[in-house]
Every structure is written in structure tokens, then in C-alpha cells.
PDB file of C-alpha atoms in Angstrom:
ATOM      1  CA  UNK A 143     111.522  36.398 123.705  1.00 95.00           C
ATOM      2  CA  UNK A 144     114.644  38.253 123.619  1.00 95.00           C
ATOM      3  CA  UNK A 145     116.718  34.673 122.852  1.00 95.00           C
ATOM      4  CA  UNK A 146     113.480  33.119 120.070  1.00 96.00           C
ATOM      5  CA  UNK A 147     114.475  36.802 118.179  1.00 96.00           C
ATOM      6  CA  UNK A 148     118.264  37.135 118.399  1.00 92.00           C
ATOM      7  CA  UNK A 149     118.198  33.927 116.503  1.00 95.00           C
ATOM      8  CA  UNK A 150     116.825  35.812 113.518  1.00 97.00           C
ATOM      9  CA  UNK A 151     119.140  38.605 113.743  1.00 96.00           C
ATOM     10  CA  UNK A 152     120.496  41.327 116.214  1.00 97.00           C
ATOM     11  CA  UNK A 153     118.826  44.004 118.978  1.00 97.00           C
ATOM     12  CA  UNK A 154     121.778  45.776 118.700  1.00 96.00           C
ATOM     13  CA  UNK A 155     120.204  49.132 117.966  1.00 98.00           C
ATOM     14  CA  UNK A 156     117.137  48.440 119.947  1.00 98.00           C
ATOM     15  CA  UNK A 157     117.875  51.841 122.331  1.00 98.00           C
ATOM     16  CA  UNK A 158     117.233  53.941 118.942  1.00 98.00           C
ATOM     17  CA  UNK A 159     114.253  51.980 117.970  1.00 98.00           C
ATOM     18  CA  UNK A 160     112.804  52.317 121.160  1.00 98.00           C
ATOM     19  CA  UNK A 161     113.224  55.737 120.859  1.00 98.00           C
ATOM     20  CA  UNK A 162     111.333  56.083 117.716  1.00 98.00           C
ATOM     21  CA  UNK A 163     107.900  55.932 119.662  1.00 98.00           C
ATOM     22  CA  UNK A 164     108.632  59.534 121.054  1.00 97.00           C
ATOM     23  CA  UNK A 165     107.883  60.611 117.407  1.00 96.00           C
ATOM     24  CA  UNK A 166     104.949  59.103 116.727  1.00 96.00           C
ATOM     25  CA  UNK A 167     102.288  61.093 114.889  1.00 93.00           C
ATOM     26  CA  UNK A 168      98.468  61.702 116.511  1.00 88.00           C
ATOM     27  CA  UNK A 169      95.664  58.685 115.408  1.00 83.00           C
ATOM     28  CA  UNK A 170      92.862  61.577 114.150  1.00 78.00           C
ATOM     29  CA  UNK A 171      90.534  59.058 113.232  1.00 66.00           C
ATOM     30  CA  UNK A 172      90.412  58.102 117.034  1.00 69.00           C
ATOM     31  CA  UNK A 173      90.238  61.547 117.880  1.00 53.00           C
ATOM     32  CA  UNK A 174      87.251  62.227 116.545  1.00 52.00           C
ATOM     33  CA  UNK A 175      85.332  59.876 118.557  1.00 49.00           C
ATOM     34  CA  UNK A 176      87.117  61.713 121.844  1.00 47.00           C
ATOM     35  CA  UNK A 177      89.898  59.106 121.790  1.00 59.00           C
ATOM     36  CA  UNK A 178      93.773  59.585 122.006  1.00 73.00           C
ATOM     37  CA  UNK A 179      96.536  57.348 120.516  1.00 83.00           C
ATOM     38  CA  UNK A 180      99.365  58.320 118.237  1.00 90.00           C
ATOM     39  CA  UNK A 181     100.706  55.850 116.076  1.00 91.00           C
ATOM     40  CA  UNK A 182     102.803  55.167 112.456  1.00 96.00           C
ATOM     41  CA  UNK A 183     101.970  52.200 109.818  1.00 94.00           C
ATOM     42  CA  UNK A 184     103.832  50.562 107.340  1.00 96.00           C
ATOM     43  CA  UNK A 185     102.999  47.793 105.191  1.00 97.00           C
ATOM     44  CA  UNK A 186     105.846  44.774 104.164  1.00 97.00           C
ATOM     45  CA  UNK A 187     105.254  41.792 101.967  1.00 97.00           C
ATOM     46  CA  UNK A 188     107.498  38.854 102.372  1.00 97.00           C
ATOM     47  CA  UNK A 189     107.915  35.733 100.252  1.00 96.00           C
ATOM     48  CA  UNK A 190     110.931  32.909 100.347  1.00 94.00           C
ATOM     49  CA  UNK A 191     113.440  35.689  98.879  1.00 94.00           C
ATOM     50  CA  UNK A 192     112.791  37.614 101.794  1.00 95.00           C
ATOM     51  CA  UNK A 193     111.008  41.036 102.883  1.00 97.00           C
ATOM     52  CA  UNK A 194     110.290  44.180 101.275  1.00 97.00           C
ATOM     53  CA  UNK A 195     108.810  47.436 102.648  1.00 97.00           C
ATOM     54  CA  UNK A 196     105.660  48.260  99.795  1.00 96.00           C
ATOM     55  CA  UNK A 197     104.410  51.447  98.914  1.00 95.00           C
ATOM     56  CA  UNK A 198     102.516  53.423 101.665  1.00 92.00           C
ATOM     57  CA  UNK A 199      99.164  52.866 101.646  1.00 91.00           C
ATOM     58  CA  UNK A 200      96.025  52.902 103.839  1.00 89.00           C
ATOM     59  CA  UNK A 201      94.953  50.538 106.760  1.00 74.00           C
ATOM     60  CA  UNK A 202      91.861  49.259 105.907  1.00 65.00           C
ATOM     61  CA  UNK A 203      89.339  46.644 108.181  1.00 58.00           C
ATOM     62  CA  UNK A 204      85.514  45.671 107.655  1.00 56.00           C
ATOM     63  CA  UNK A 205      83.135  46.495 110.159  1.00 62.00           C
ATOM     64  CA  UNK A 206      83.168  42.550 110.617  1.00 59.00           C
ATOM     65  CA  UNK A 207      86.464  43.243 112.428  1.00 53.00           C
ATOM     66  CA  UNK A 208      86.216  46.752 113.638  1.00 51.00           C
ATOM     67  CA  UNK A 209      82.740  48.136 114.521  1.00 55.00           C
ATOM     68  CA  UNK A 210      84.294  51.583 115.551  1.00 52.00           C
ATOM     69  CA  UNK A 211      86.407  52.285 112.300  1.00 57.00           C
ATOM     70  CA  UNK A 212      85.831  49.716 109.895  1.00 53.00           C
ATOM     71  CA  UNK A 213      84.579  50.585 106.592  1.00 61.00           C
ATOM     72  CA  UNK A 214      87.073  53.311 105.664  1.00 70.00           C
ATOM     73  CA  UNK A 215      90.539  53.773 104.614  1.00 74.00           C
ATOM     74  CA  UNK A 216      92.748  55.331 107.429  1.00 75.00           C
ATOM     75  CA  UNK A 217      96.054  56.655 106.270  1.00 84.00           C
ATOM     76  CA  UNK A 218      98.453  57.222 109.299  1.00 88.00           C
ATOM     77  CA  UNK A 219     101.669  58.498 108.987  1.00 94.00           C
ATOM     78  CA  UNK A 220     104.503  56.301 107.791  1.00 96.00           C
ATOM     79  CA  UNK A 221     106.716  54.370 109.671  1.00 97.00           C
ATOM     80  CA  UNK A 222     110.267  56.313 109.253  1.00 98.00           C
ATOM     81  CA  UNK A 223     112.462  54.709 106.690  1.00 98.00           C
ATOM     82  CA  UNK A 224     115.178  54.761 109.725  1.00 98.00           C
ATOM     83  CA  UNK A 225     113.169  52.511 111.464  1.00 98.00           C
ATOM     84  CA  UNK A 226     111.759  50.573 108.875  1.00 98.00           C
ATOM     85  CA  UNK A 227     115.551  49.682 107.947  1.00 97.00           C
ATOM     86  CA  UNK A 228     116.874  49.302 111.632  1.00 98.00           C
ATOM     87  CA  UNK A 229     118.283  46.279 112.579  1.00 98.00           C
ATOM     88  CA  UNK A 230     115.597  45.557 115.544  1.00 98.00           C
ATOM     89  CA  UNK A 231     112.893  45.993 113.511  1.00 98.00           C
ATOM     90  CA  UNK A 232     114.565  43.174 110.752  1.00 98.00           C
ATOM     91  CA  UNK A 233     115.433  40.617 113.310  1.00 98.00           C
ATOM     92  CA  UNK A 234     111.211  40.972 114.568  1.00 98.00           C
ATOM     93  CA  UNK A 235     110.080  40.290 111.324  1.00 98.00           C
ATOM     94  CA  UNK A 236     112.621  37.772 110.366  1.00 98.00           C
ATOM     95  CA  UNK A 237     111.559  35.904 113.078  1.00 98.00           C
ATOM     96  CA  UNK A 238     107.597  36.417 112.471  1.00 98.00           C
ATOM     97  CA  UNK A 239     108.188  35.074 108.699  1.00 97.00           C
ATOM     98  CA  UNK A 240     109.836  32.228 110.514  1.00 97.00           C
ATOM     99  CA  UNK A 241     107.411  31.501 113.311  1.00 97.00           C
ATOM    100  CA  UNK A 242     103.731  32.276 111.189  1.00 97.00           C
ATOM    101  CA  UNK A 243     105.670  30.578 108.370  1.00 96.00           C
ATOM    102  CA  UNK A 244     106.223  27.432 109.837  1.00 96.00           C
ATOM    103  CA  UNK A 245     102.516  27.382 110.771  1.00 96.00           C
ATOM    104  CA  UNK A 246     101.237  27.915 107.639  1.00 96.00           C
ATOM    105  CA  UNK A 247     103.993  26.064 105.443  1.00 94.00           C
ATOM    106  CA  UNK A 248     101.829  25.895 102.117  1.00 94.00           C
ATOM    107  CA  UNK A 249     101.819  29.816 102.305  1.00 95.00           C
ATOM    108  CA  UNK A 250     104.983  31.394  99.884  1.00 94.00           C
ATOM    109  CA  UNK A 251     103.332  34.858 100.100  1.00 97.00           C
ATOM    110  CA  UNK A 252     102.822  37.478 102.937  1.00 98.00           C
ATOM    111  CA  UNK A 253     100.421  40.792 103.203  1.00 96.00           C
ATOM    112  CA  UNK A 254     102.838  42.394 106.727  1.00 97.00           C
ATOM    113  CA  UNK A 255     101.312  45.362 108.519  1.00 96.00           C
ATOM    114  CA  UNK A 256     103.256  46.805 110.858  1.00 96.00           C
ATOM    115  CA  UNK A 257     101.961  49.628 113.517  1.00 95.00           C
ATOM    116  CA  UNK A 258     103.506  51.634 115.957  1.00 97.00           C
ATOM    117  CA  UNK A 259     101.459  52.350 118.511  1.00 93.00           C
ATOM    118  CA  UNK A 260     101.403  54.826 122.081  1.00 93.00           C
ATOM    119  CA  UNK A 261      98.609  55.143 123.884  1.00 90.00           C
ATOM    120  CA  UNK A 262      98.714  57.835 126.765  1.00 87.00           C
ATOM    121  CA  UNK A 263      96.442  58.068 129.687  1.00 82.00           C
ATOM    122  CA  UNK A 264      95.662  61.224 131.964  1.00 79.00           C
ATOM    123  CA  UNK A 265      94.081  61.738 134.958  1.00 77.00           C
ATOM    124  CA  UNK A 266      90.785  61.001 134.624  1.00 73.00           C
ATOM    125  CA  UNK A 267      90.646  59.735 131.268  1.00 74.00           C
ATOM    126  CA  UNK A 268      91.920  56.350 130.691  1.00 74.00           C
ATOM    127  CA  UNK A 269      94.047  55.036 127.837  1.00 79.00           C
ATOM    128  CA  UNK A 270      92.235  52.588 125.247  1.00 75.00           C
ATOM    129  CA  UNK A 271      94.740  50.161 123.850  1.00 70.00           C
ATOM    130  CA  UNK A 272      91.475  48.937 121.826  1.00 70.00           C
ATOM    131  CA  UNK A 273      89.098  51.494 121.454  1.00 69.00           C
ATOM    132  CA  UNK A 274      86.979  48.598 118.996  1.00 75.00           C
ATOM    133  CA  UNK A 275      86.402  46.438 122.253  1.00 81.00           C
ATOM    134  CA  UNK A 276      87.020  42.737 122.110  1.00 88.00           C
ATOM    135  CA  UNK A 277      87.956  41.864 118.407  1.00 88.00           C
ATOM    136  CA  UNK A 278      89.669  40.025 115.896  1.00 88.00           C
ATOM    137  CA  UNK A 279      91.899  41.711 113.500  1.00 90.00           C
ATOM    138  CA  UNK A 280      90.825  40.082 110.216  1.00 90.00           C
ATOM    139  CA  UNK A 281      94.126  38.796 109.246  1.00 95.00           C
ATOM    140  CA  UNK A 282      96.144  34.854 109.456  1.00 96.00           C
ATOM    141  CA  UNK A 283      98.408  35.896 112.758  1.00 98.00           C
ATOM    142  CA  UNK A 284      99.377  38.738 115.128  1.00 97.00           C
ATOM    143  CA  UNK A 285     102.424  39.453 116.879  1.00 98.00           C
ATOM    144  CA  UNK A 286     102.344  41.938 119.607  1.00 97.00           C
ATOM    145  CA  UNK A 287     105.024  43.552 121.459  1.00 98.00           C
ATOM    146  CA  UNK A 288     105.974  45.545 124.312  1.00 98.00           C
ATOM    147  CA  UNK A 289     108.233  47.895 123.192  1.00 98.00           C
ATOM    148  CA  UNK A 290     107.758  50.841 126.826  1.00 97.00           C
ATOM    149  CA  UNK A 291     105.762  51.148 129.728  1.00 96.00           C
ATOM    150  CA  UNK A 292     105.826  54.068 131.611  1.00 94.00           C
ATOM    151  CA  UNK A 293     103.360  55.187 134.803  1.00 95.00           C
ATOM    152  CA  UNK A 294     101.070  52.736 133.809  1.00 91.00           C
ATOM    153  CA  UNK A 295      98.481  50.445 135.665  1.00 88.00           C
ATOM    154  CA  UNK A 296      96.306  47.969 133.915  1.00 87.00           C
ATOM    155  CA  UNK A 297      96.770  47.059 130.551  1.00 91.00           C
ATOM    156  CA  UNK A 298      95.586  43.296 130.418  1.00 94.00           C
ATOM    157  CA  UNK A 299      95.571  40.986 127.763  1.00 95.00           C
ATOM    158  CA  UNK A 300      92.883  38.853 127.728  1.00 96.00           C
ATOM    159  CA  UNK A 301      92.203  36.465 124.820  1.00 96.00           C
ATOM    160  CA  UNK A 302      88.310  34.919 124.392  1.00 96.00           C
ATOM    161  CA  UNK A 303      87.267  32.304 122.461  1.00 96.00           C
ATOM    162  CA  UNK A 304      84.360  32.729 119.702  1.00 91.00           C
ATOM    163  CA  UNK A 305      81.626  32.707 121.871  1.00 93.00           C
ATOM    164  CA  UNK A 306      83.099  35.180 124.537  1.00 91.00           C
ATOM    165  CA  UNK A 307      84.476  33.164 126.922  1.00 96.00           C
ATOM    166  CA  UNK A 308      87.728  34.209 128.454  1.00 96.00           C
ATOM    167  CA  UNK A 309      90.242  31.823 128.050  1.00 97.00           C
ATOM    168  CA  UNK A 310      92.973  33.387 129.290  1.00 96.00           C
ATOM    169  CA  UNK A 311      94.527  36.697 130.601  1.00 97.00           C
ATOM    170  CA  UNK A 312      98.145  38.386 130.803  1.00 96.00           C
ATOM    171  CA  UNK A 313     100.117  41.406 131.317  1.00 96.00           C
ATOM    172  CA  UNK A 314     103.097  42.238 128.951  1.00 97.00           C
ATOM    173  CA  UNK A 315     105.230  44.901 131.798  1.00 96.00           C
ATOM    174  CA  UNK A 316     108.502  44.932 130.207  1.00 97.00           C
ATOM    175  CA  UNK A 317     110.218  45.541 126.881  1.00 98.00           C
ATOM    176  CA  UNK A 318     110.288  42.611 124.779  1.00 98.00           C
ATOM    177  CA  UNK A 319     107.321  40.848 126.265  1.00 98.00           C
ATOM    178  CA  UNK A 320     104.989  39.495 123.549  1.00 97.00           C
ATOM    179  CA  UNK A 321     101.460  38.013 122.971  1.00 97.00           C
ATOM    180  CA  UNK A 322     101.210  35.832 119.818  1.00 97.00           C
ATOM    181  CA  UNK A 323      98.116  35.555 118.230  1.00 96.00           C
ATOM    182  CA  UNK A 324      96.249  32.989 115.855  1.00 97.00           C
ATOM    183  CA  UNK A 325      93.549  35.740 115.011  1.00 95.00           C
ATOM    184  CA  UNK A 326      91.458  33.225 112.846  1.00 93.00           C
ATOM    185  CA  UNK A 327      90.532  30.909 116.281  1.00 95.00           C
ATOM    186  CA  UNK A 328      90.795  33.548 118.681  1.00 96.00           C
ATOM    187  CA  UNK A 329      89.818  36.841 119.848  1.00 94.00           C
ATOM    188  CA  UNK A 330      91.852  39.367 121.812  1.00 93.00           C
ATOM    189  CA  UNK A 331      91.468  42.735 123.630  1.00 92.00           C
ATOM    190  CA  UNK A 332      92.750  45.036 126.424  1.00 92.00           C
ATOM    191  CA  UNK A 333      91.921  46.453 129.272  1.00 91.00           C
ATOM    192  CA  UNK A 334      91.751  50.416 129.188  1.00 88.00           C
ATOM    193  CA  UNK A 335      94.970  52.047 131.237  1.00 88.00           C
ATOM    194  CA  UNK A 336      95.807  54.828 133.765  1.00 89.00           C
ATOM    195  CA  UNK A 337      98.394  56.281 134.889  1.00 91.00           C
ATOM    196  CA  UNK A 338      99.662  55.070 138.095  1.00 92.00           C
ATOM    197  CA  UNK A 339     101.023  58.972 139.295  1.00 93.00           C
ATOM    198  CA  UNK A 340      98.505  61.067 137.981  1.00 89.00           C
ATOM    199  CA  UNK A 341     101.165  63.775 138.424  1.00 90.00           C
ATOM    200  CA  UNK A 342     103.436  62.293 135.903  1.00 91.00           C
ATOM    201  CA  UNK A 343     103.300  61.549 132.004  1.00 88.00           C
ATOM    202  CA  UNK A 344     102.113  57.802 131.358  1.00 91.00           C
ATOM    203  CA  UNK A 345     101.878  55.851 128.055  1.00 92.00           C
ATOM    204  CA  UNK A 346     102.041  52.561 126.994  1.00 93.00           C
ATOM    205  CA  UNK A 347     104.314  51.628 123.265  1.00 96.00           C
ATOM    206  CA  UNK A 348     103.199  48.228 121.416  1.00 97.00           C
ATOM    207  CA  UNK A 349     104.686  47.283 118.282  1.00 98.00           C
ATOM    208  CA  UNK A 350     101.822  45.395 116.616  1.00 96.00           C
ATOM    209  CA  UNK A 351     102.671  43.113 113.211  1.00 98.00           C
ATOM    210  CA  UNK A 352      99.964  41.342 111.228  1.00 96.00           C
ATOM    211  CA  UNK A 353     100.644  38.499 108.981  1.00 97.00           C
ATOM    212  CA  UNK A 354      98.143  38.008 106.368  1.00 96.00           C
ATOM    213  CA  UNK A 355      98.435  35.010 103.303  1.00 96.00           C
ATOM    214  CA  UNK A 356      98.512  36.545 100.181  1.00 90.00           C
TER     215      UNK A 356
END
């Protein structure tokens, strides 16, 4: 993964980016079902001339994608503008444009999400990397990467088809590894995590990217 993206661009400053997750704000939609994940959004649009960060605005989803929290609009806090301009975060999205571009070459216009997610577990309480089950996000493609993982067991990847069936399973364990998902023929979820010393702070940090035709 590390070689497909410094094709697009550099991971020069990715120590910084990385960083970033430590100041990520609390989900309080999620907490008020008794759930805990902290997380930033920011929303891009891209077209042949390149990529632009929009407005902030809400994350929004049906309940035909997410039974838990669909239905509403859920502002989060914004992605900071350091790390929306950072040269790690460029080079992933350069190379999503290129990658969901090529497989969709009749699309000129792009609806980008971007989310920065940590989910913590404690003792006792697992982590839910997605709280809405087994699902499909409700946009064209999905790019999801592993930015830290710290004290952490679990956390399993598993993609289904339509009807349920589990076609396939993976765990992303270091920085840079990366599930890429067709999200109108598949379905994806994962597994809830702990923390492997229950003595010791655990979380797992995702950097999740939707691609959506415009």
C-alpha cells in the first residue's frame, strides 16, 4: 500500500498526521446509545481539475444503510485544516480519485467523505468499530485505512455478500494496511475489540474515505 500511494504523492509528514488522531473529538451520537468512539469529518469533492475541501456540513445515511443512526444529520467536529492540507492526507486521496476513478471512468464528479476515526476499548467493555452491525455505507466505493493500533485484539474485517454469506475475512495490524471496498456489491463489518492488557490504554485509528458519483 505504502508503494500504490507514494505514486500519487509523498508520506513525508505521515508522523504528524498520525498524530492528529490523539485530538480527535468524542462521537455523542454514539454515546447516547452507551457507545464510545471519537472521531472528525470532512467532506471533499473532486472532479478532473482536482480536489477541494467543501464547506462543513453534516454526515447524513438512511436507515437503509444505518439502522442505529440513520435518519438524522450528525455534525462531528471538523477535520483540522492542518490535516486536511497535509501532504499524507493529499497523496491518499490522490490516489483514491485515481483508483475509484479508473473504475468508474464515465464519472467526472466526486461527493468525498472523509472520517477520522478511534475507537477505544476498556476492560470489560469492548470497542465497536461498527456499532450499525454488518452494513453497507450507501455510497460508490470505500477506502479504509489503518492509520494505529495499540493494545488491541480482534478487530476483523469480514466482507459478506448480499445475502449474508461471508466471503471473506482480514485483519489490517499495521499502519498503512487497507481494505478497499465496492460498497454497491458488497457488505462489510467488524468485529468488536479489546484490549489485549487490560492494564494499559488500547484504541484502534482508521482513516475511512467514501467516494460517492455526483
Amino acid at each position: 500500500m505504502r508503494g500504490l500511494l507514494k505514486a500519487f504523492g509523498t508520506l513525508s509528514d505521515w508522523s504528524a498526521f498520525a498524530e492528529s488522531w490523539n485530538a480527535l473529538e468524542p462521537d455523542t451520537y454514539l454515546a447516547s446509545v452507551g457507545l464510545h468512539r471519537r472521531r472528525r469529518h470532512a467532506v471533499f469533492s473532486a472532479t478532473p481539475e482536482g480536489i477541494t475541501r467543501e464547506a462543513h456540513q453534516p454526515h447524513y445515511q438512511s436507515r437503509d444503510y444505518n439502522s442505529l443512526q440513520g435518519g438524522i444529520e450528525r455534525w462531528f467536529a471538523p477535520v483540522l485544516p492542518q490535516v486536511a492540507d497535509s501532504a499524507s492526507l493529499r497523496c491518499i486521496l490522490q490516489f483514491c480519485h485515481a483508483c475509484f476513478g479508473a473504475l468508474a471512468p464515465k464519472a467526472t464528479r466526486w461527493h468525498i467523505e472523509l472520517h477520522q476515526f478511534r475507537i477505544e476499548a476498556r476492560p470489560g467493555e469492548p470497542g465497536q468499530p461498527t456499532p450499525e452491525g454488518i452494513h453497507r455505507d450507501g455510497v460508490d466505493y470505500v477506502l479504509v485505512l489503518l492509520v494505529d493500533r495499540r493494545n488491541i485484539a480482534s478487530g476483523t474485517t469480514t466482507i459478506h455478500a448480499a445475502d449474508g454469506t461471508l466471503l471473506g475475512s482480514f485483519t489490517l495490524t499495521r499502519p498503512l494496511d487497507a481494505a478497499l471496498v465496492d460498497d454497491a456489491r458488497v457488505f462489510h463489518g467488524v468485529t468488536p475489540v479489546e484490549p489485549e492488557d487490560p492494564t494499559k490504554p488500547s484504541h484502534r485509528d482508521v482513516l475511512v474515505v467514501t467516494f460517492r458519483q455526483r
